[in-house]
C-alpha positions as a Markdown table, in Angstrom:
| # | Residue | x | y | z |
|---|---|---|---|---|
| 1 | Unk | 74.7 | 22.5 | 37.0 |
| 2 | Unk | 73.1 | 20.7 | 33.9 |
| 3 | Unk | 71.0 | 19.2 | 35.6 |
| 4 | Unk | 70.1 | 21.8 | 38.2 |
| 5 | Unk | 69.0 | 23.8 | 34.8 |
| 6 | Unk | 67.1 | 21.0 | 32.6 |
| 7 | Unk | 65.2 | 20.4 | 36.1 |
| 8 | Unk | 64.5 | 24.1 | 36.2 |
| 9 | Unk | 62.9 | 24.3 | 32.5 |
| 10 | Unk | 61.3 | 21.5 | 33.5 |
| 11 | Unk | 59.4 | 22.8 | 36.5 |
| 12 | Unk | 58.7 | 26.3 | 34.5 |
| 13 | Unk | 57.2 | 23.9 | 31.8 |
| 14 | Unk | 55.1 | 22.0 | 34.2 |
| 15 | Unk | 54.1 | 25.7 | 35.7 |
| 16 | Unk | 53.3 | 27.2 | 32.0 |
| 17 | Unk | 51.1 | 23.8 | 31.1 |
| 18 | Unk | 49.3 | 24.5 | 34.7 |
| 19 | Unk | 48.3 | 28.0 | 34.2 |
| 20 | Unk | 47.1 | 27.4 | 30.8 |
| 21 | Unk | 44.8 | 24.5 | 31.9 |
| 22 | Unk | 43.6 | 27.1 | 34.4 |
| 23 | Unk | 43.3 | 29.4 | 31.8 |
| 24 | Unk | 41.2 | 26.8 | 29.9 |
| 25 | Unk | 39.0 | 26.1 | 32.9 |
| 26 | Unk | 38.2 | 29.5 | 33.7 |
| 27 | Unk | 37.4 | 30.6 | 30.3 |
| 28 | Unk | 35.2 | 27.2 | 29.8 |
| 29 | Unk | 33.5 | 28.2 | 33.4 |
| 30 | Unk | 32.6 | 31.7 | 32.0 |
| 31 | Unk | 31.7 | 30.8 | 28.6 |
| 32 | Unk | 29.3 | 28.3 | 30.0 |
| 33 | Unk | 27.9 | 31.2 | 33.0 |
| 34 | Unk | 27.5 | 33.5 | 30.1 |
| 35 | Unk | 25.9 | 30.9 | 27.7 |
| 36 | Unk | 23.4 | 30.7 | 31.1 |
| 37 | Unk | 22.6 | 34.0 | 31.2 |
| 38 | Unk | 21.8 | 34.3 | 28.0 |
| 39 | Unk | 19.6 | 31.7 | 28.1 |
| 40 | Unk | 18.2 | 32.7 | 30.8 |
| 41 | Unk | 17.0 | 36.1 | 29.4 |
| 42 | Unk | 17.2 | 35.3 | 25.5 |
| 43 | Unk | 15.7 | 31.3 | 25.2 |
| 44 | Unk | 14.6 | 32.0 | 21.7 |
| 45 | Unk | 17.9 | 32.8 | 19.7 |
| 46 | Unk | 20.3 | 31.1 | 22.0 |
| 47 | Unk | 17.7 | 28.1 | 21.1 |
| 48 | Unk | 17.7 | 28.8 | 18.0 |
| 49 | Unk | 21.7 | 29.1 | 17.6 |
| 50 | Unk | 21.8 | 25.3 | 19.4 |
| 51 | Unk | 18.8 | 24.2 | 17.1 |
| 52 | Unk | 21.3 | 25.8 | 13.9 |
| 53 | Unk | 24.1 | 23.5 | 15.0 |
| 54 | Unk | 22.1 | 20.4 | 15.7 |
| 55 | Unk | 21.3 | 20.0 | 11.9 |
| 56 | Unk | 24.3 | 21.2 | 10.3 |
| 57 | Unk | 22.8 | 24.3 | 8.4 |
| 58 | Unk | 25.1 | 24.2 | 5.6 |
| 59 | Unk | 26.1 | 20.6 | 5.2 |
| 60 | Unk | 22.2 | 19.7 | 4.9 |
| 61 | Unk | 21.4 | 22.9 | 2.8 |
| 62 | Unk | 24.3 | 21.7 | 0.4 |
| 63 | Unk | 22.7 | 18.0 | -0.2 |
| 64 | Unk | 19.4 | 19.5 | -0.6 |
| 65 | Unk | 20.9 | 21.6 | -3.3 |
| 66 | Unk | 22.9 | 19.1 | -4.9 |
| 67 | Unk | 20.0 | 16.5 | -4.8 |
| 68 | Unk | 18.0 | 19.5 | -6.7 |
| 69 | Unk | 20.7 | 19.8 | -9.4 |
| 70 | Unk | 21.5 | 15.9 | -10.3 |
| 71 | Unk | 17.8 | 14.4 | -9.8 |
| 72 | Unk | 15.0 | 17.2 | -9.5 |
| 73 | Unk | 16.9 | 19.8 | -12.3 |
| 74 | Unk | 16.3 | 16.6 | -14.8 |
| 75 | Unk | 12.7 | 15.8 | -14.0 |
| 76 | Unk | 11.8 | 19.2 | -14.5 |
| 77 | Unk | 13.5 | 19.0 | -18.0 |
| 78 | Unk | 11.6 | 15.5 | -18.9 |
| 79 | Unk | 8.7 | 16.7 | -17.7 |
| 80 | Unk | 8.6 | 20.0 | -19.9 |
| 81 | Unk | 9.8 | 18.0 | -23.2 |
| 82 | Unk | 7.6 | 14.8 | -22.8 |
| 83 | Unk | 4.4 | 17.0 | -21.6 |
| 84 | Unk | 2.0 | 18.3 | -24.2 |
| 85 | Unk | 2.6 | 21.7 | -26.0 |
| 86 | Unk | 0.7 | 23.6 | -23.4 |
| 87 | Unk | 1.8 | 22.2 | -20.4 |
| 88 | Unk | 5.9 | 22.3 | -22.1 |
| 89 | Unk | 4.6 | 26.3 | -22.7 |
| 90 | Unk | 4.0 | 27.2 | -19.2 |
| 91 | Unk | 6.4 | 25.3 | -17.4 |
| 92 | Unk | 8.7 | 27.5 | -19.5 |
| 93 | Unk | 7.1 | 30.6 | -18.6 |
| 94 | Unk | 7.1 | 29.9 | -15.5 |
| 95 | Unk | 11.0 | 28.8 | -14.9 |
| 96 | Unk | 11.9 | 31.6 | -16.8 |
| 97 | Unk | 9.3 | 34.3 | -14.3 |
| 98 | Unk | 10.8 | 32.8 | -11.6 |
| 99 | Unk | 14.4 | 33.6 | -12.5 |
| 100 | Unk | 13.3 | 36.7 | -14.7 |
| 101 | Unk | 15.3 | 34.9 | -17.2 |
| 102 | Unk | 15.8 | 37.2 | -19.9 |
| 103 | Unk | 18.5 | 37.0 | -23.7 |
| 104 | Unk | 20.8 | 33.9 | -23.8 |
| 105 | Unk | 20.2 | 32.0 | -20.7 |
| 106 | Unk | 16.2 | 31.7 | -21.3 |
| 107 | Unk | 17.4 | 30.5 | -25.2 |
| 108 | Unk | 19.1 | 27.9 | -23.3 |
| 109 | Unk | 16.0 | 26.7 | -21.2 |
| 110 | Unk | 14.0 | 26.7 | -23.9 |
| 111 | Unk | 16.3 | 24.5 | -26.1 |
| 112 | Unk | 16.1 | 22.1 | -22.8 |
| 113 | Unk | 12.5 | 22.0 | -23.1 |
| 114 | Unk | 12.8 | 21.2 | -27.1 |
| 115 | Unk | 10.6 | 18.0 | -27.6 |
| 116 | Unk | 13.1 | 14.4 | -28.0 |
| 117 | Unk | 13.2 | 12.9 | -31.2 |
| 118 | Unk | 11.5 | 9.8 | -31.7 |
| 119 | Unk | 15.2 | 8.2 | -31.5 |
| 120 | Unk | 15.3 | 9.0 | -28.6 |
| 121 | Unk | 11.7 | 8.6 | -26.9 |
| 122 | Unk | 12.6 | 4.7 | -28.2 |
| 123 | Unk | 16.1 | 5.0 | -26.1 |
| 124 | Unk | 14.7 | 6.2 | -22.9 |
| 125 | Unk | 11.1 | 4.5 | -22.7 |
| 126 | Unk | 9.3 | 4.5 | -20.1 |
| 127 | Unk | 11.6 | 2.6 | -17.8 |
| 128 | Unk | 13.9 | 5.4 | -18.2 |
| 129 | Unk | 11.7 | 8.0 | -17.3 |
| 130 | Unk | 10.4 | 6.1 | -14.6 |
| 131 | Unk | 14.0 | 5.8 | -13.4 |
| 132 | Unk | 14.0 | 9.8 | -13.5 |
| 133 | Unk | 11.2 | 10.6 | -11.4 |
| 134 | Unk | 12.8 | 7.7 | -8.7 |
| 135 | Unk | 15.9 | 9.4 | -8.5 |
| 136 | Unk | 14.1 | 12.6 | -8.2 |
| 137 | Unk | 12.5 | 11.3 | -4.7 |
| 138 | Unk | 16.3 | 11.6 | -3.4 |
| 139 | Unk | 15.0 | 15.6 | -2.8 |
| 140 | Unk | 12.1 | 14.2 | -0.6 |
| 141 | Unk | 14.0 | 12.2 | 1.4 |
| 142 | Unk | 16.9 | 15.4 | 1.8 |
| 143 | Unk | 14.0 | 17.3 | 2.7 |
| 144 | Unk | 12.5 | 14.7 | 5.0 |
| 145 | Unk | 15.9 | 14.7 | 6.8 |
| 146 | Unk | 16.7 | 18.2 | 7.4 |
| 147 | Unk | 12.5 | 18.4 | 8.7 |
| 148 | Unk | 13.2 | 15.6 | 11.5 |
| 149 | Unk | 16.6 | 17.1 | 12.5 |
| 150 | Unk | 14.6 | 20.7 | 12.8 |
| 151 | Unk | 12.3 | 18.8 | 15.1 |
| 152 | Unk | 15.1 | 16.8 | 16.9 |
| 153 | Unk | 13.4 | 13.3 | 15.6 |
| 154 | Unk | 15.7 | 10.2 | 16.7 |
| 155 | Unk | 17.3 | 8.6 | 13.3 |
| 156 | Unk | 15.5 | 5.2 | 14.3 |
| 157 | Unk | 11.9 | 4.3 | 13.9 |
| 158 | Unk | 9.5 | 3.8 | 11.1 |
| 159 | Unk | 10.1 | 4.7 | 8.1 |
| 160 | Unk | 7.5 | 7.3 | 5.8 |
| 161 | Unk | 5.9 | 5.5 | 2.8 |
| 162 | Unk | 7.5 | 5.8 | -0.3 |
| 163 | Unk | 4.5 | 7.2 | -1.9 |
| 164 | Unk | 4.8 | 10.5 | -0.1 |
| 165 | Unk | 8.2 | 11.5 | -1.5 |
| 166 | Unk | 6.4 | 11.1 | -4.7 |
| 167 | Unk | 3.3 | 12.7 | -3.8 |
| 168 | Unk | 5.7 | 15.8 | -2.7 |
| 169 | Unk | 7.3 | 15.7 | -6.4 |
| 170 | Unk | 4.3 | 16.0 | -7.6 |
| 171 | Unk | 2.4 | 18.4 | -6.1 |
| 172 | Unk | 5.9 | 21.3 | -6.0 |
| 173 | Unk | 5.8 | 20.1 | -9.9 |
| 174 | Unk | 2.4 | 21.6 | -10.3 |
| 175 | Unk | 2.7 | 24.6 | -7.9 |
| 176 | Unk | 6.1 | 25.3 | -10.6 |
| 177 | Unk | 3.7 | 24.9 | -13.4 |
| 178 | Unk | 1.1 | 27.5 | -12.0 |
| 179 | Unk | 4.0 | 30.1 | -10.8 |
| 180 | Unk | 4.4 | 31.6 | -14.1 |
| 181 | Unk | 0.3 | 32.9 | -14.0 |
| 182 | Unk | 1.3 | 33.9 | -10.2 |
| 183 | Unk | 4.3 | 36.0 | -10.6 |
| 184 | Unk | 2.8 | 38.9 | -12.4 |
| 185 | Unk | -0.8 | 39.0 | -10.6 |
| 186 | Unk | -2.5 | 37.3 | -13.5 |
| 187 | Unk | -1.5 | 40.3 | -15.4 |
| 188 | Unk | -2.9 | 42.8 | -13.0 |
| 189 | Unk | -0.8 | 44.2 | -10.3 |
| 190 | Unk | 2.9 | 42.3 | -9.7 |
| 191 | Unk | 2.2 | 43.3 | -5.7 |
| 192 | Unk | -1.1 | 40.6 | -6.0 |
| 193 | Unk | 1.3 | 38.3 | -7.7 |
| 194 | Unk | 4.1 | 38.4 | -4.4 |
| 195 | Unk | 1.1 | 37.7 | -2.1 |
| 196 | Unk | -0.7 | 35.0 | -3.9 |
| 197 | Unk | 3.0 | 33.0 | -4.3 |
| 198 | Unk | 3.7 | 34.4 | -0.6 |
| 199 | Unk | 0.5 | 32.3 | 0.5 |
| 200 | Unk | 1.3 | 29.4 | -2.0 |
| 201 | Unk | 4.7 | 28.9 | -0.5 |
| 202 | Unk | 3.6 | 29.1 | 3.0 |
| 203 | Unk | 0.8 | 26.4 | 2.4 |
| 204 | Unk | 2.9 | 24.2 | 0.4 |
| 205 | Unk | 6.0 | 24.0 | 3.4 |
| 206 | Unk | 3.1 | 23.5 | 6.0 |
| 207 | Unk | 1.8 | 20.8 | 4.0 |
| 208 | Unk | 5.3 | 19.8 | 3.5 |
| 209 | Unk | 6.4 | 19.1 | 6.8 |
| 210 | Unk | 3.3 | 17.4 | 7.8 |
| 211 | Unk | 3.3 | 14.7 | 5.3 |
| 212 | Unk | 7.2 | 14.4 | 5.3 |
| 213 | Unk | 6.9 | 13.9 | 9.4 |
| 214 | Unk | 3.8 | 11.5 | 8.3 |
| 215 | Unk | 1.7 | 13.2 | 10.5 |
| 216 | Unk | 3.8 | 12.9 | 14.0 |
| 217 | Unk | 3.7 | 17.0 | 14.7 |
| 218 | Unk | 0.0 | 18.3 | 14.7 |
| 219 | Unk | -0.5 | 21.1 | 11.9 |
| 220 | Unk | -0.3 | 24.3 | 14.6 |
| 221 | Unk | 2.8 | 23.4 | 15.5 |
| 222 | Unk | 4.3 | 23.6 | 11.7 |
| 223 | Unk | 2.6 | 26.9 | 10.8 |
| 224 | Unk | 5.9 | 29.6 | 12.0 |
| 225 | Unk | 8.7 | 27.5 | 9.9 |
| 226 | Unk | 5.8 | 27.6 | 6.7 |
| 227 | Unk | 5.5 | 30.8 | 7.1 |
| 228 | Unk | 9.2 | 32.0 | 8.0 |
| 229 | Unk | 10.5 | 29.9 | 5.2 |
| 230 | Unk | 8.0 | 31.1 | 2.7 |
| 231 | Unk | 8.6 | 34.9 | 3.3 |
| 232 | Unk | 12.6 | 33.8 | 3.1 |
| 233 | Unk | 11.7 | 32.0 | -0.5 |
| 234 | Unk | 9.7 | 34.7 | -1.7 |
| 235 | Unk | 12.0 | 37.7 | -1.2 |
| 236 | Unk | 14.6 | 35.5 | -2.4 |
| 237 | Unk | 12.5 | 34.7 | -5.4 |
| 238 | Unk | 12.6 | 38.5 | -5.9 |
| 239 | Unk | 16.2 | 38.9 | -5.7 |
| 240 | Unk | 16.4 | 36.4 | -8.5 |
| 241 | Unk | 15.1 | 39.3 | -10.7 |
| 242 | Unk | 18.4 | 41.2 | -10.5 |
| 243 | Unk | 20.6 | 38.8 | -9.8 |
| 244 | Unk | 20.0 | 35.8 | -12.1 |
| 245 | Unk | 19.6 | 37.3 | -15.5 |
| 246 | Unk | 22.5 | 39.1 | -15.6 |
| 247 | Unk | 24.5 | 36.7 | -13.4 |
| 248 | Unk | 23.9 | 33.8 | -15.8 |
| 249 | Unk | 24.1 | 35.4 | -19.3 |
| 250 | Unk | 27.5 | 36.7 | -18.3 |
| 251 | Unk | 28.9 | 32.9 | -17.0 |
| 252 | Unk | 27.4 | 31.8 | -20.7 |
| 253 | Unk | 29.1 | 34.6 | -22.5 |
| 254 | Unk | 32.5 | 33.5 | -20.4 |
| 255 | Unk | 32.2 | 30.2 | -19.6 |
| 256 | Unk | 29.7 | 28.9 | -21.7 |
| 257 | Unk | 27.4 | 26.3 | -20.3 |
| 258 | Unk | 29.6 | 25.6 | -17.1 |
| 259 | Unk | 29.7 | 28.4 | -15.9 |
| 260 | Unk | 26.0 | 28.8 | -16.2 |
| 261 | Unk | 25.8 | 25.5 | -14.1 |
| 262 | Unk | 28.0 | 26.9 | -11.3 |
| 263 | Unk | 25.5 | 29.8 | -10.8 |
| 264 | Unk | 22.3 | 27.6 | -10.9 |
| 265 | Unk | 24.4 | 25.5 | -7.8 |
| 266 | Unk | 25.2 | 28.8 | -6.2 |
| 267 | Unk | 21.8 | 30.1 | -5.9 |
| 268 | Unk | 20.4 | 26.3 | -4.9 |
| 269 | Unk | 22.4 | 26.3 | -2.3 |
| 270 | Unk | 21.4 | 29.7 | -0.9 |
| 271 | Unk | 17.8 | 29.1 | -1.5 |
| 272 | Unk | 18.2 | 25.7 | 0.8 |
| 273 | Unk | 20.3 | 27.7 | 3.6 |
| 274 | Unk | 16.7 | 29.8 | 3.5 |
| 275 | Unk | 14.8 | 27.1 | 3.8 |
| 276 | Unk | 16.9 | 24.9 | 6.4 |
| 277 | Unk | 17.2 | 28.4 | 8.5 |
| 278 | Unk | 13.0 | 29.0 | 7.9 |
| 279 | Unk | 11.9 | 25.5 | 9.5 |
| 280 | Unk | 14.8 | 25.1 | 12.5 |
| 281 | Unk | 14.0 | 28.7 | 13.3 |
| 282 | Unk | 9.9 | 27.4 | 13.0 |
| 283 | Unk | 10.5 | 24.4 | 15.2 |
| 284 | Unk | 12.3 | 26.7 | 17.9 |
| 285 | Unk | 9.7 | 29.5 | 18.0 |
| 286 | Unk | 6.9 | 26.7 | 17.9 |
| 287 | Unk | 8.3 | 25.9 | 21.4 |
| 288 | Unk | 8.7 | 28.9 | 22.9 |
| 289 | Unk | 7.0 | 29.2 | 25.9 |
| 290 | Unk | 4.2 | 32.5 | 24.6 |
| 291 | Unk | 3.5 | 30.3 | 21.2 |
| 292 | Unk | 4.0 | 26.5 | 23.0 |
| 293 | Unk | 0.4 | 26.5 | 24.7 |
| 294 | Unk | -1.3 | 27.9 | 21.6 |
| 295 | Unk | -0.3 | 25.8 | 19.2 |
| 296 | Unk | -0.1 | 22.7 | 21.2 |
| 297 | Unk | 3.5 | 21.9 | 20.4 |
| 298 | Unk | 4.6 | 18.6 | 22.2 |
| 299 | Unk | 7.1 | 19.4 | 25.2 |
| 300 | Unk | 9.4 | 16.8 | 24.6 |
| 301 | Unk | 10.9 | 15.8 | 20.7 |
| 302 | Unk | 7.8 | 14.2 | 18.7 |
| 303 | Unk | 8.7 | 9.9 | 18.8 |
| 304 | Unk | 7.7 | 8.2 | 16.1 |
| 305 | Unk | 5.4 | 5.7 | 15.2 |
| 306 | Unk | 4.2 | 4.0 | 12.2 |
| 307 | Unk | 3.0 | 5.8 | 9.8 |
| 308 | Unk | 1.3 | 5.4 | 5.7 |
């Protein structure tokens, strides 16, 4: 009778682990028939979801933010105390316009912009500031990353030269320099100031992508993700307005300068989901059948060949 019974849970065992697997199957079968229909009638977002998980949204948002914080974060802070009087001036004005930085936290930023001593222009040198603006090419080559996943470039091939991550420093150093004349419409109309940095963005993540792909997608191609991301970095640059001022003079009131250093992360990170969504969502429309033949956009991923 024991084992009349133990061979009878068995069989029901057998029979529960069978009808689940069909389960399984069947629910595979239609996820993949409805994952074909929409396809089918929606290419464009069900592209864009696959394109979303192909590079990892948030992981390669998140490097992009932390290389920001621990390399590009100190340039911009040896820059503004090592740069003559005016240029130190306006890159303050402009960090603080971008964030509409207002009470304690723009005292802050303007103590990190407060010229070295000459103690310590003899520590650091020249080496070490050299060694700063090295590290700071770790952002270019994040950048560079997340713009060949977008565009479903193979890891292997050649490799870009070095001297475009710093030509890309330098140039989104100066566009941060000029932002602070942009942001109120050279003191005319705020509305003029949104477009002008509206157009600024969009030309500097065109030119961005082309010289971090060294040249292997044509310009057309590139223009949707510049201008996606840019309108994504722009009203986010607005939001900054409400958000930041009050956000980071209460984490100094609280938390002192920690806490001001959590919400500075925070808001990179968010600002690099914008920007990692703006150029996969680019590279997807760019290849979308109505835009595809007007822009020339290659029909298979771009290879890769050497280039300067």
């Amino acid at each position: 009778m024991r084992r009349e019974a133990g061979d009878r849970r068995r069989i029901l065992a057998l029979l529960r682990v069978s009808w689940w697997r069909g389960r399984v199957r069947e629910l595979t079968a239609r996820q993949k028939d409805f994952h074909a229909r929409v396809e089918t009638r929606f290419p464009v977002v069900t592209g864009l979801v696959d394109r979303m998980v192909s590079v990892n949204i948030f992981d390669s948002a998140t490097r992009i933010a932390a290389q920001c914080f621990l390399t590009a974060v100190p340039l911009l802070f040896v820059v503004g105390a090592y740069a003559p009087t005016a240029v130190r001036d306006q890159v303050l004005a402009s960090v603080s316009a971008v964030f509409g930085l207002t009470g304690p936290a723009k005292d802050e930023v303007r103590q990190a912009f407060q010229p070295p001593t000459d103690d310590l222009r003899q520590a650091t040198g020249l080496v070490g500031l050299l060694m700063v603006l090295l590290s700071a090419t770790a952002v270019s080559r994040a950048v560079q990353r997340l713009c060949r996943r977008a565009w479903l470039m193979p890891r292997t091939g050649a490799k870009v030269a070095p001297w475009r991550w710093l030509a890309w420093i330098a140039l989104w150093l100066g566009a941060l320099v000029v932002q602070g004349l942009l942001h109120n419409g050279f003191g005319r109309w705020a509305g003029l100031g949104f477009l002008t940095i509206l157009v600024m963005q969009a030309a500097m993540w065109w030119w961005t992508q082309h010289l971090l792909l060294a040249g292997v997608v044509r310009w057309a191609p590139l223009l949707p993700g510049a201008v996606i991301t840019a309108i994504a970095v722009s009203c986010l640059s607005v939001t900054a307005h409400f958000y930041m001022p009050r956000a980071l003079n209460r984490a100094l009131a609280n938390y002192g300068s920690a806490g001001s250093v959590f919400i500075l992360l925070s808001w990179l990170i968010v600002v690099c989901v914008a920007v990692a969504i703006g150029l996969s969502a680019g590279a997807v429309l760019s290849q979308d059948p109505f835009l595809k033949h007007r822009l020339g956009t290659p029909t298979s991923p771009p290879g890769e060949a050497e280039h300067g």
